[in-house]
Amino acid sequence: MTEAAKKKVVKAAPKAAKAPVAAKLARAKPKVAVWKFASCDGCQLSLLACEDELLDVVGEIEIAYFLEATTAKIDGPYDISLVEGSITTEHDLHRLRKIRQESKMLITIGACATAGGIQALKNFAKVDDYIRAVYDHPEFIKTLPTSTPIKDHVPVDFELRGCPINKAELLEAISALLNKRTPNIAHTSQCIECKKKGTVCLMVAKGVPCLGPVTHAGCGNLCPSTNRGCFGCFGPSESANGPALAKQLEKLGMTKREIRDFFRSYNAHAAAFRKTSEMYDV
Amino acid sequence: MATAAKTPTKAKAAAKTAAKEAPSKSVKAKKPVMGTRTIQVDELSRVEGEGALFVRVKDGVIKECHFKIVEPPRFFEAFLKGRSYLEVPDITARICGICPMAYLMGAQQAMEDALGITITQPIRDLRRIMYCGEWIESHVLHAAMLHAPDFLGLDDALQLAATNKAVVEKALRLKKLGNDLLEVIGGGRAIHPINTRVGGFYKVPTKKALRGMMDELKWGIEASIDLAKLFGTFTFPDFEYDYHCVALHHPDHYAIVEGDVISNRGIHIPVREFHQVFQESHVSYSTALHGSSRGDNEPYLAGPNARYNLNYKQLTKLAKQTAKEIGLGEVVNNPFKSILVRMVETVYACEEALRLIKAYEEPDVAFVEGRPRASEGFGMTEAPRGVCYHSYKLDSEGRVLKAVISSPTAQNQPQIERDLYGVVERSLDLDDEALKQRCELTIRNYDPCISCSAHFLNLTMVRE
């Protein structure tokens, strides 16, 4: 897909940008903004990590706001807003609503923006206990009791999953949206990625616990092809049957608590994972 | 316990005694402007995470100088409680997308310390190669893409690409080299690699795959020397500070992944004693905890300049030669020259990765297993921006009872404020816009990783 995405970007970047026509095209460049909420920055970094494609991509768009990469800021409205991170403060909620108003298209990038992220583990605890565990002066800290995905607060046009996102999927999404087509992003489960890649099933052959059957495809089959069971960083697949997989994990000898924690990590707040983990609350 | 929330008078006194003011070439000192002057940056750019700066000057005297971290808190230490030791490194990696290695490996070391696991030499070497990858990727991103535009008066590296595309292309290729090292060993992705675990790796990389990196590493050595020489032509503000430098030190090599904690003021302690000598405290304007040394509550410096000053002798001949050619002595106390030290360390990291890859043989065992026990463990590595400390208490099943993580930016935050104080004091005759830029540059010297520390920046300057 990297190759495919690369080709599309290159194709979308005709080197015609020489003559007066280029000036017209330049004015027509879509304005792209990159926003951050509670997150580790890893997903927006994925854009800077497209080293081979970066200069081609930015040749096709106008970076209107990308605080991590540039001081330059251009006012909205924006054609595409890429949103990283989850909502954990009242202030961020207001900021998000303003960004939505100014954005024609809003794409969430990564597990935090799409599902609440690892910090959504606090949704399962009392937040005051959390603040006291980390900070000497809890009165200095203003935070909402939950970490929630962007779609819980404003309409989202497209979601990219992963902790972090797969940069090939990011390039595909940007290039598709620039060319007004639907991004070609896999909607199957990680199991299908194993079959496609010829990875022997870790669970069947070696009894290794794996969330592959219920996890969204898209990472490129990283863990199973590295002798590691999938730990669900792309979140639940569309038709995830958590309880059925959990039964299987029981048979492998996992304790209730282990099963609960297995489903309760980087996408803990995503419905299919949340519900399954709650069934195993001890 | 406002150990790190420096009162202006205290900071001023310290800045006066500690900083050696070099004669200013470009600006003549003017009489202090009377009245209130405020410099405020609410959204600091080209840093990792959300931060802000607030400076208030009254009648030419700095009254307040805060580097604020406004990143929303994420409570890692809290939700790690009750999680299995095996899960912890992957969870802590999510503290930071730029330097996940500092969190993966710091936590892995701490767990291995707790469980009494001794890893094998090949696993040690693979970790060091990966960490070299992270230094290359992070140093080049910061130096070339985020910091260099400041010295050139540009908004970003894309503007640099418009005038000097070859330089940006070289930087991107070098950054990619770092990421490729992380991918080859880390299981296919550089941000939050999946192949590392407590005790070693899930799957050892093949000799062939690693050897495939050798030509690019040879190119990387030359490319990083070129970039170092280019950045060596920049004009650096005259500012020096008598820093308390803190870094890891290892008898055998320039410390990256392991070592003891040493300082230029006589500290030499094992990692497990770190918090007996250094502390963190919570101040009202920041979601990051502030680091300081326990004895005098004074700030200290972690990061490339601290490492260079303490471990210079262990750099390679070529790295030392590059340093000399770009005008660096054996000690660098000008924080603005950290961009040069980062490139010297990049030369070193390319050479070191190449050396280790040449000698690499695939080990038979990918990881060393351990048995959970009630225990306590400590870990520390040199993240690109400075020492990153981990400690965990585990119960008999290997579940976390207590987690303490000190990020390099949180440790550096009080020193950043000291630098700002000194820089603002010397630059009051600049107009607000120029002063604001100077302040932002001062903060970027630290390559602050704000997501890490809040667990960066808005500048507010009030001139009264």
mmCIF file of C-alpha atoms in Angstrom, chain A residues 1-125:
data_model
loop_
_atom_site.group_PDB
_atom_site.id
_atom_site.type_symbol
_atom_site.label_atom_id
_atom_site.label_comp_id
_atom_site.label_asym_id
_atom_site.label_seq_id
_atom_site.Cartn_x
_atom_site.Cartn_y
_atom_site.Cartn_z
ATOM 1 C CA MET A 1 0.000 0.000 0.000
ATOM 2 C CA THR A 2 2.936 2.331 0.628
ATOM 3 C CA GLU A 3 3.875 2.016 -2.993
ATOM 4 C CA ALA A 4 0.310 2.500 -4.121
ATOM 5 C CA ALA A 5 -0.159 5.487 -1.868
ATOM 6 C CA LYS A 6 3.155 6.900 -3.004
ATOM 7 C CA LYS A 7 2.174 6.585 -6.637
ATOM 8 C CA LYS A 8 -1.098 8.329 -5.992
ATOM 9 C CA VAL A 9 0.610 11.197 -4.266
ATOM 10 C CA VAL A 10 3.160 11.492 -6.995
ATOM 11 C CA LYS A 11 0.434 11.231 -9.576
ATOM 12 C CA ALA A 12 -1.468 13.913 -7.771
ATOM 13 C CA ALA A 13 1.624 16.065 -7.926
ATOM 14 C CA PRO A 14 2.146 16.723 -11.629
ATOM 15 C CA LYS A 15 5.329 18.590 -12.251
ATOM 16 C CA ALA A 16 3.307 20.997 -14.349
ATOM 17 C CA ALA A 17 3.792 23.524 -11.611
ATOM 18 C CA LYS A 18 6.090 25.630 -13.731
ATOM 19 C CA ALA A 19 4.044 27.853 -16.011
ATOM 20 C CA PRO A 20 1.451 30.532 -15.105
ATOM 21 C CA VAL A 21 -1.049 27.692 -14.638
ATOM 22 C CA ALA A 22 0.978 26.762 -11.620
ATOM 23 C CA ALA A 23 0.128 30.019 -9.929
ATOM 24 C CA LYS A 24 -3.586 29.251 -10.332
ATOM 25 C CA LEU A 25 -3.092 25.764 -8.996
ATOM 26 C CA ALA A 26 -1.127 27.120 -6.098
ATOM 27 C CA ARG A 27 -4.054 29.321 -5.115
ATOM 28 C CA ALA A 28 -6.336 26.342 -5.304
ATOM 29 C CA LYS A 29 -4.248 24.256 -2.901
ATOM 30 C CA PRO A 30 -6.432 22.783 -0.205
ATOM 31 C CA LYS A 31 -5.788 24.115 3.260
ATOM 32 C CA VAL A 32 -4.856 21.385 5.714
ATOM 33 C CA ALA A 33 -4.622 21.889 9.455
ATOM 34 C CA VAL A 34 -3.241 19.459 12.056
ATOM 35 C CA TRP A 35 -4.635 19.708 15.588
ATOM 36 C CA LYS A 36 -3.615 18.047 18.821
ATOM 37 C CA PHE A 37 -5.544 17.127 21.933
ATOM 38 C CA ALA A 38 -4.493 14.653 24.670
ATOM 39 C CA SER A 39 -1.986 12.374 22.933
ATOM 40 C CA CYS A 40 1.650 11.402 22.547
ATOM 41 C CA ASP A 41 2.143 13.267 19.194
ATOM 42 C CA GLY A 42 3.004 9.971 17.513
ATOM 43 C CA CYS A 43 0.220 10.150 14.917
ATOM 44 C CA GLN A 44 0.967 13.677 13.680
ATOM 45 C CA LEU A 45 4.629 12.666 13.703
ATOM 46 C CA SER A 46 3.671 9.931 11.281
ATOM 47 C CA LEU A 47 3.133 12.693 8.722
ATOM 48 C CA LEU A 48 6.678 13.988 9.306
ATOM 49 C CA ALA A 49 7.852 10.377 9.199
ATOM 50 C CA CYS A 50 6.738 10.131 5.531
ATOM 51 C CA GLU A 51 10.267 11.242 4.645
ATOM 52 C CA ASP A 52 10.100 10.050 1.040
ATOM 53 C CA GLU A 53 6.719 11.608 0.336
ATOM 54 C CA LEU A 54 6.665 14.676 2.606
ATOM 55 C CA LEU A 55 7.887 17.288 0.117
ATOM 56 C CA ASP A 56 5.508 15.950 -2.571
ATOM 57 C CA VAL A 57 2.566 16.009 -0.179
ATOM 58 C CA VAL A 58 3.200 19.536 1.061
ATOM 59 C CA GLY A 59 3.608 20.575 -2.565
ATOM 60 C CA GLU A 60 -0.030 19.645 -3.080
ATOM 61 C CA ILE A 61 -1.478 21.234 0.019
ATOM 62 C CA GLU A 62 -1.200 24.379 2.035
ATOM 63 C CA ILE A 63 -0.241 23.640 5.639
ATOM 64 C CA ALA A 64 -2.479 26.136 7.394
ATOM 65 C CA TYR A 65 -1.840 25.034 10.958
ATOM 66 C CA PHE A 66 0.631 22.420 12.174
ATOM 67 C CA LEU A 67 2.124 23.637 15.425
ATOM 68 C CA GLU A 68 4.586 20.811 15.753
ATOM 69 C CA ALA A 69 6.190 21.576 12.386
ATOM 70 C CA THR A 70 5.730 25.272 11.706
ATOM 71 C CA THR A 71 5.263 28.708 13.278
ATOM 72 C CA ALA A 72 3.227 29.906 10.282
ATOM 73 C CA LYS A 73 -0.531 30.007 10.858
ATOM 74 C CA ILE A 74 -3.288 30.688 8.362
ATOM 75 C CA ASP A 75 -6.835 31.387 9.547
ATOM 76 C CA GLY A 76 -9.673 29.012 8.692
ATOM 77 C CA PRO A 77 -11.820 27.801 7.173
ATOM 78 C CA TYR A 78 -9.818 24.669 6.466
ATOM 79 C CA ASP A 79 -10.463 22.070 3.770
ATOM 80 C CA ILE A 80 -9.142 19.199 5.862
ATOM 81 C CA SER A 81 -8.498 19.090 9.577
ATOM 82 C CA LEU A 82 -6.476 16.164 10.878
ATOM 83 C CA VAL A 83 -7.258 15.735 14.553
ATOM 84 C CA GLU A 84 -5.030 13.825 16.951
ATOM 85 C CA GLY A 85 -5.792 13.173 20.603
ATOM 86 C CA SER A 86 -8.771 12.714 22.872
ATOM 87 C CA ILE A 87 -10.937 15.152 24.787
ATOM 88 C CA THR A 88 -9.965 15.343 28.475
ATOM 89 C CA THR A 89 -10.533 18.997 29.414
ATOM 90 C CA GLU A 90 -13.394 21.499 29.116
ATOM 91 C CA HIS A 91 -11.007 23.882 27.321
ATOM 92 C CA ASP A 92 -10.200 21.257 24.678
ATOM 93 C CA LEU A 93 -13.891 20.592 24.123
ATOM 94 C CA HIS A 94 -14.465 24.263 23.277
ATOM 95 C CA ARG A 95 -11.401 24.247 21.033
ATOM 96 C CA LEU A 96 -12.670 21.146 19.198
ATOM 97 C CA ARG A 97 -16.101 22.688 18.539
ATOM 98 C CA LYS A 98 -14.441 25.760 17.015
ATOM 99 C CA ILE A 99 -12.189 23.572 14.842
ATOM 100 C CA ARG A 100 -15.225 21.605 13.600
ATOM 101 C CA GLN A 101 -17.008 24.843 12.670
ATOM 102 C CA GLU A 102 -13.986 25.929 10.630
ATOM 103 C CA SER A 103 -13.350 22.580 8.895
ATOM 104 C CA LYS A 104 -14.997 21.259 5.760
ATOM 105 C CA MET A 105 -13.704 17.793 6.490
ATOM 106 C CA LEU A 106 -12.509 16.455 9.828
ATOM 107 C CA ILE A 107 -10.432 13.288 10.019
ATOM 108 C CA THR A 108 -9.462 11.733 13.329
ATOM 109 C CA ILE A 109 -5.992 10.184 13.323
ATOM 110 C CA GLY A 110 -5.177 7.418 15.762
ATOM 111 C CA ALA A 111 -6.539 5.572 18.758
ATOM 112 C CA CYS A 112 -6.764 8.654 21.024
ATOM 113 C CA ALA A 113 -8.917 10.696 18.634
ATOM 114 C CA THR A 114 -10.866 7.700 17.363
ATOM 115 C CA ALA A 115 -11.403 5.793 20.624
ATOM 116 C CA GLY A 116 -10.153 7.855 23.582
ATOM 117 C CA GLY A 117 -6.665 6.346 23.690
ATOM 118 C CA ILE A 118 -4.727 4.781 26.550
ATOM 119 C CA GLN A 119 -5.725 7.696 28.797
ATOM 120 C CA ALA A 120 -9.331 6.460 28.582
ATOM 121 C CA LEU A 121 -8.289 3.930 31.209
ATOM 122 C CA LYS A 122 -9.320 6.667 33.629
ATOM 123 C CA ASN A 123 -12.919 6.181 32.459
ATOM 124 C CA PHE A 124 -12.865 2.976 34.467
ATOM 125 C CA ALA A 125 -11.590 4.630 37.665
#
